[in-house]
Amino acid sequence: MREAKKCVNKGRSYRIITPYDAQRGRIEEALKKEKIPWEDRVFCVDSFQGRSSAHSILALLTYDCILGNEADYIILSIVRTKKIGFLAEQRRVNVMLSRCKKGMRICTSRAFVEGAAKDTLVGLLARDIGQGAWGS
């Protein structure tokens, strides 16, 4: 929520993307609770690829529509601890990593990215950026 609040305070266009529908729902609820704009801001990555979820709160857009709907800033929520799960699918991860125009924040565990996920696109990105990749 801290990253979303920073975007709002700076008047930045942003979207939040997560690989998991359950995380999307929790993020939306947390944004609502904090009174941070949430409508049309939080997406499960599958909605960016034209797949839909029957219980989605948001009206999901088709892949062709979302391609022109990137945001200036993307916040990725990648919450895993042991298994790489979704991150093993490079095509889906590429969708998440290529939606920003100006900047991106990846919210995850450093231990996870440097451990189980070290050979995924996210792990390789963190390794290429180096220590500067990690904020507080």
GROMACS .gro file of N, CA, C and O in nm, residues 53-104:
model
  208
   53SER      N    1  -1.131  -1.434  -1.495
   53SER     CA    2  -1.165  -1.507  -1.374
   53SER      C    3  -1.313  -1.484  -1.345
   53SER      O    4  -1.360  -1.372  -1.348
   54ALA      N    5  -1.385  -1.591  -1.315
   54ALA     CA    6  -1.529  -1.581  -1.293
   54ALA      C    7  -1.561  -1.494  -1.172
   54ALA      O    8  -1.665  -1.430  -1.167
   55HIS      N    9  -1.474  -1.489  -1.073
   55HIS     CA   10  -1.506  -1.411  -0.954
   55HIS      C   11  -1.432  -1.278  -0.946
   55HIS      O   12  -1.414  -1.224  -0.840
   56SER      N   13  -1.388  -1.224  -1.055
   56SER     CA   14  -1.318  -1.097  -1.054
   56SER      C   15  -1.413  -0.983  -1.022
   56SER      O   16  -1.522  -0.974  -1.076
   57ILE      N   17  -1.369  -0.894  -0.935
   57ILE     CA   18  -1.448  -0.775  -0.901
   57ILE      C   19  -1.443  -0.677  -1.017
   57ILE      O   20  -1.539  -0.608  -1.048
   58LEU      N   21  -1.327  -0.672  -1.083
   58LEU     CA   22  -1.309  -0.576  -1.192
   58LEU      C   23  -1.361  -0.632  -1.322
   58LEU      O   24  -1.363  -0.752  -1.344
   59ALA      N   25  -1.401  -0.546  -1.411
   59ALA     CA   26  -1.432  -0.589  -1.548
   59ALA      C   27  -1.298  -0.612  -1.615
   59ALA      O   28  -1.218  -0.521  -1.629
   60LEU      N   29  -1.270  -0.734  -1.653
   60LEU     CA   30  -1.139  -0.766  -1.708
   60LEU      C   31  -1.134  -0.727  -1.855
   60LEU      O   32  -1.228  -0.747  -1.930
   61LEU      N   33  -1.020  -0.676  -1.895
   61LEU     CA   34  -1.001  -0.629  -2.030
   61LEU      C   35  -0.939  -0.738  -2.115
   61LEU      O   36  -0.872  -0.827  -2.065
   62THR      N   37  -0.960  -0.731  -2.244
   62THR     CA   38  -0.897  -0.829  -2.333
   62THR      C   39  -0.750  -0.793  -2.348
   62THR      O   40  -0.708  -0.679  -2.325
   63TYR      N   41  -0.671  -0.888  -2.390
   63TYR     CA   42  -0.528  -0.867  -2.408
   63TYR      C   43  -0.502  -0.752  -2.505
   63TYR      O   44  -0.421  -0.665  -2.479
   64ASP      N   45  -0.575  -0.748  -2.617
   64ASP     CA   46  -0.555  -0.642  -2.715
   64ASP      C   47  -0.584  -0.505  -2.654
   64ASP      O   48  -0.517  -0.408  -2.684
   65CYS      N   49  -0.682  -0.499  -2.569
   65CYS     CA   50  -0.719  -0.372  -2.506
   65CYS      C   51  -0.613  -0.329  -2.405
   65CYS      O   52  -0.574  -0.214  -2.400
   66ILE      N   53  -0.566  -0.421  -2.323
   66ILE     CA   54  -0.473  -0.385  -2.216
   66ILE      C   55  -0.336  -0.348  -2.271
   66ILE      O   56  -0.264  -0.271  -2.209
   67LEU      N   57  -0.298  -0.399  -2.389
   67LEU     CA   58  -0.166  -0.367  -2.443
   67LEU      C   59  -0.148  -0.217  -2.460
   67LEU      O   60  -0.040  -0.166  -2.440
   68GLY      N   61  -0.251  -0.145  -2.492
   68GLY     CA   62  -0.241  -0.001  -2.505
   68GLY      C   63  -0.271   0.070  -2.374
   68GLY      O   64  -0.278   0.191  -2.370
   69ASN      N   65  -0.287  -0.004  -2.268
   69ASN     CA   66  -0.331   0.052  -2.141
   69ASN      C   67  -0.225   0.036  -2.033
   69ASN      O   68  -0.257   0.019  -1.917
   70GLU      N   69  -0.098   0.039  -2.071
   70GLU     CA   70   0.007   0.033  -1.971
   70GLU      C   71  -0.002   0.157  -1.883
   70GLU      O   72  -0.062   0.255  -1.921
   71ALA      N   73   0.062   0.152  -1.770
   71ALA     CA   74   0.064   0.268  -1.681
   71ALA      C   75   0.205   0.324  -1.676
   71ALA      O   76   0.302   0.255  -1.710
   72ASP      N   77   0.216   0.449  -1.634
   72ASP     CA   78   0.349   0.507  -1.618
   72ASP      C   79   0.429   0.425  -1.516
   72ASP      O   80   0.547   0.398  -1.535
   73TYR      N   81   0.362   0.386  -1.408
   73TYR     CA   82   0.429   0.311  -1.302
   73TYR      C   83   0.353   0.183  -1.273
   73TYR      O   84   0.231   0.182  -1.264
   74ILE      N   85   0.428   0.076  -1.259
   74ILE     CA   86   0.371  -0.055  -1.227
   74ILE      C   87   0.426  -0.100  -1.093
   74ILE      O   88   0.547  -0.088  -1.067
   75ILE      N   89   0.338  -0.149  -1.010
   75ILE     CA   90   0.377  -0.211  -0.883
   75ILE      C   91   0.345  -0.359  -0.897
   75ILE      O   92   0.231  -0.396  -0.923
   76LEU      N   93   0.448  -0.443  -0.886
   76LEU     CA   94   0.428  -0.587  -0.894
   76LEU      C   95   0.427  -0.645  -0.754
   76LEU      O   96   0.515  -0.615  -0.674
   77SER      N   97   0.328  -0.725  -0.726
   77SER     CA   98   0.321  -0.794  -0.597
   77SER      C   99   0.349  -0.941  -0.623
   77SER      O  100   0.266  -1.012  -0.678
   78ILE      N  101   0.469  -0.985  -0.585
   78ILE     CA  102   0.509  -1.124  -0.605
   78ILE      C  103   0.539  -1.182  -0.467
   78ILE      O  104   0.649  -1.168  -0.416
   79VAL      N  105   0.439  -1.240  -0.408
   79VAL     CA  106   0.453  -1.293  -0.272
   79VAL      C  107   0.464  -1.444  -0.280
   79VAL      O  108   0.366  -1.514  -0.305
   80ARG      N  109   0.583  -1.493  -0.262
   80ARG     CA  110   0.611  -1.637  -0.258
   80ARG      C  111   0.717  -1.659  -0.151
   80ARG      O  112   0.791  -1.566  -0.116
   81THR      N  113   0.731  -1.780  -0.106
   81THR     CA  114   0.833  -1.808  -0.008
   81THR      C  115   0.924  -1.923  -0.046
   81THR      O  116   1.043  -1.917  -0.024
   82LYS      N  117   0.868  -2.029  -0.103
   82LYS     CA  118   0.949  -2.148  -0.129
   82LYS      C  119   0.951  -2.191  -0.274
   82LYS      O  120   1.056  -2.219  -0.330
   83LYS      N  121   0.836  -2.199  -0.339
   83LYS     CA  122   0.828  -2.248  -0.477
   83LYS      C  123   0.810  -2.130  -0.572
   83LYS      O  124   0.744  -2.032  -0.537
   84ILE      N  125   0.866  -2.143  -0.693
   84ILE     CA  126   0.856  -2.031  -0.786
   84ILE      C  127   0.721  -2.021  -0.854
   84ILE      O  128   0.684  -1.915  -0.900
   85GLY      N  129   0.646  -2.127  -0.859
   85GLY     CA  130   0.510  -2.123  -0.914
   85GLY      C  131   0.501  -2.047  -1.044
   85GLY      O  132   0.566  -2.081  -1.143
   86PHE      N  133   0.424  -1.943  -1.044
   86PHE     CA  134   0.396  -1.858  -1.160
   86PHE      C  135   0.523  -1.809  -1.228
   86PHE      O  136   0.529  -1.796  -1.350
   87LEU      N  137   0.628  -1.780  -1.151
   87LEU     CA  138   0.749  -1.722  -1.207
   87LEU      C  139   0.821  -1.815  -1.305
   87LEU      O  140   0.908  -1.772  -1.380
   88ALA      N  141   0.785  -1.942  -1.306
   88ALA     CA  142   0.845  -2.038  -1.399
   88ALA      C  143   0.794  -2.015  -1.542
   88ALA      O  144   0.856  -2.060  -1.638
   89GLU      N  145   0.684  -1.945  -1.557
   89GLU     CA  146   0.624  -1.922  -1.688
   89GLU      C  147   0.671  -1.787  -1.745
   89GLU      O  148   0.612  -1.683  -1.719
   90GLN      N  149   0.779  -1.793  -1.823
   90GLN     CA  150   0.842  -1.670  -1.871
   90GLN      C  151   0.747  -1.579  -1.948
   90GLN      O  152   0.756  -1.457  -1.936
   91ARG      N  153   0.657  -1.634  -2.027
   91ARG     CA  154   0.565  -1.550  -2.105
   91ARG      C  155   0.478  -1.465  -2.013
   91ARG      O  156   0.460  -1.346  -2.037
   92ARG      N  157   0.427  -1.525  -1.907
   92ARG     CA  158   0.341  -1.451  -1.814
   92ARG      C  159   0.422  -1.348  -1.736
   92ARG      O  160   0.376  -1.236  -1.712
   93VAL      N  161   0.543  -1.384  -1.694
   93VAL     CA  162   0.627  -1.290  -1.621
   93VAL      C  163   0.665  -1.174  -1.712
   93VAL      O  164   0.667  -1.058  -1.669
   94ASN      N  165   0.693  -1.203  -1.838
   94ASN     CA  166   0.727  -1.098  -1.933
   94ASN      C  167   0.614  -0.995  -1.945
   94ASN      O  168   0.638  -0.876  -1.956
   95VAL      N  169   0.489  -1.041  -1.942
   95VAL     CA  170   0.375  -0.949  -1.946
   95VAL      C  171   0.382  -0.853  -1.827
   95VAL      O  172   0.368  -0.733  -1.842
   96MET      N  173   0.409  -0.907  -1.709
   96MET     CA  174   0.417  -0.822  -1.589
   96MET      C  175   0.532  -0.722  -1.599
   96MET      O  176   0.516  -0.606  -1.564
   97LEU      N  177   0.646  -0.768  -1.646
   97LEU     CA  178   0.765  -0.684  -1.647
   97LEU      C  179   0.767  -0.581  -1.759
   97LEU      O  180   0.851  -0.491  -1.759
   98SER      N  181   0.676  -0.590  -1.854
   98SER     CA  182   0.681  -0.500  -1.969
   98SER      C  183   0.562  -0.404  -1.975
   98SER      O  184   0.535  -0.347  -2.080
   99ARG      N  185   0.493  -0.381  -1.867
   99ARG     CA  186   0.374  -0.295  -1.869
   99ARG      C  187   0.401  -0.152  -1.824
   99ARG      O  188   0.311  -0.069  -1.831
  100CYS      N  189   0.520  -0.121  -1.777
  100CYS     CA  190   0.543   0.016  -1.728
  100CYS      C  191   0.605   0.103  -1.837
  100CYS      O  192   0.673   0.055  -1.925
  101LYS      N  193   0.578   0.233  -1.825
  101LYS     CA  194   0.636   0.329  -1.918
  101LYS      C  195   0.755   0.401  -1.855
  101LYS      O  196   0.851   0.433  -1.921
  102LYS      N  197   0.744   0.430  -1.724
  102LYS     CA  198   0.848   0.511  -1.659
  102LYS      C  199   0.919   0.439  -1.544
  102LYS      O  200   1.036   0.465  -1.521
  103GLY      N  201   0.849   0.353  -1.471
  103GLY     CA  202   0.913   0.290  -1.357
  103GLY      C  203   0.834   0.174  -1.302
  103GLY      O  204   0.715   0.159  -1.332
  104MET      N  205   0.903   0.092  -1.223
  104MET     CA  206   0.840  -0.027  -1.167
  104MET      C  207   0.897  -0.052  -1.028
  104MET      O  208   1.015  -0.031  -1.003
   0.00000   0.00000   0.00000
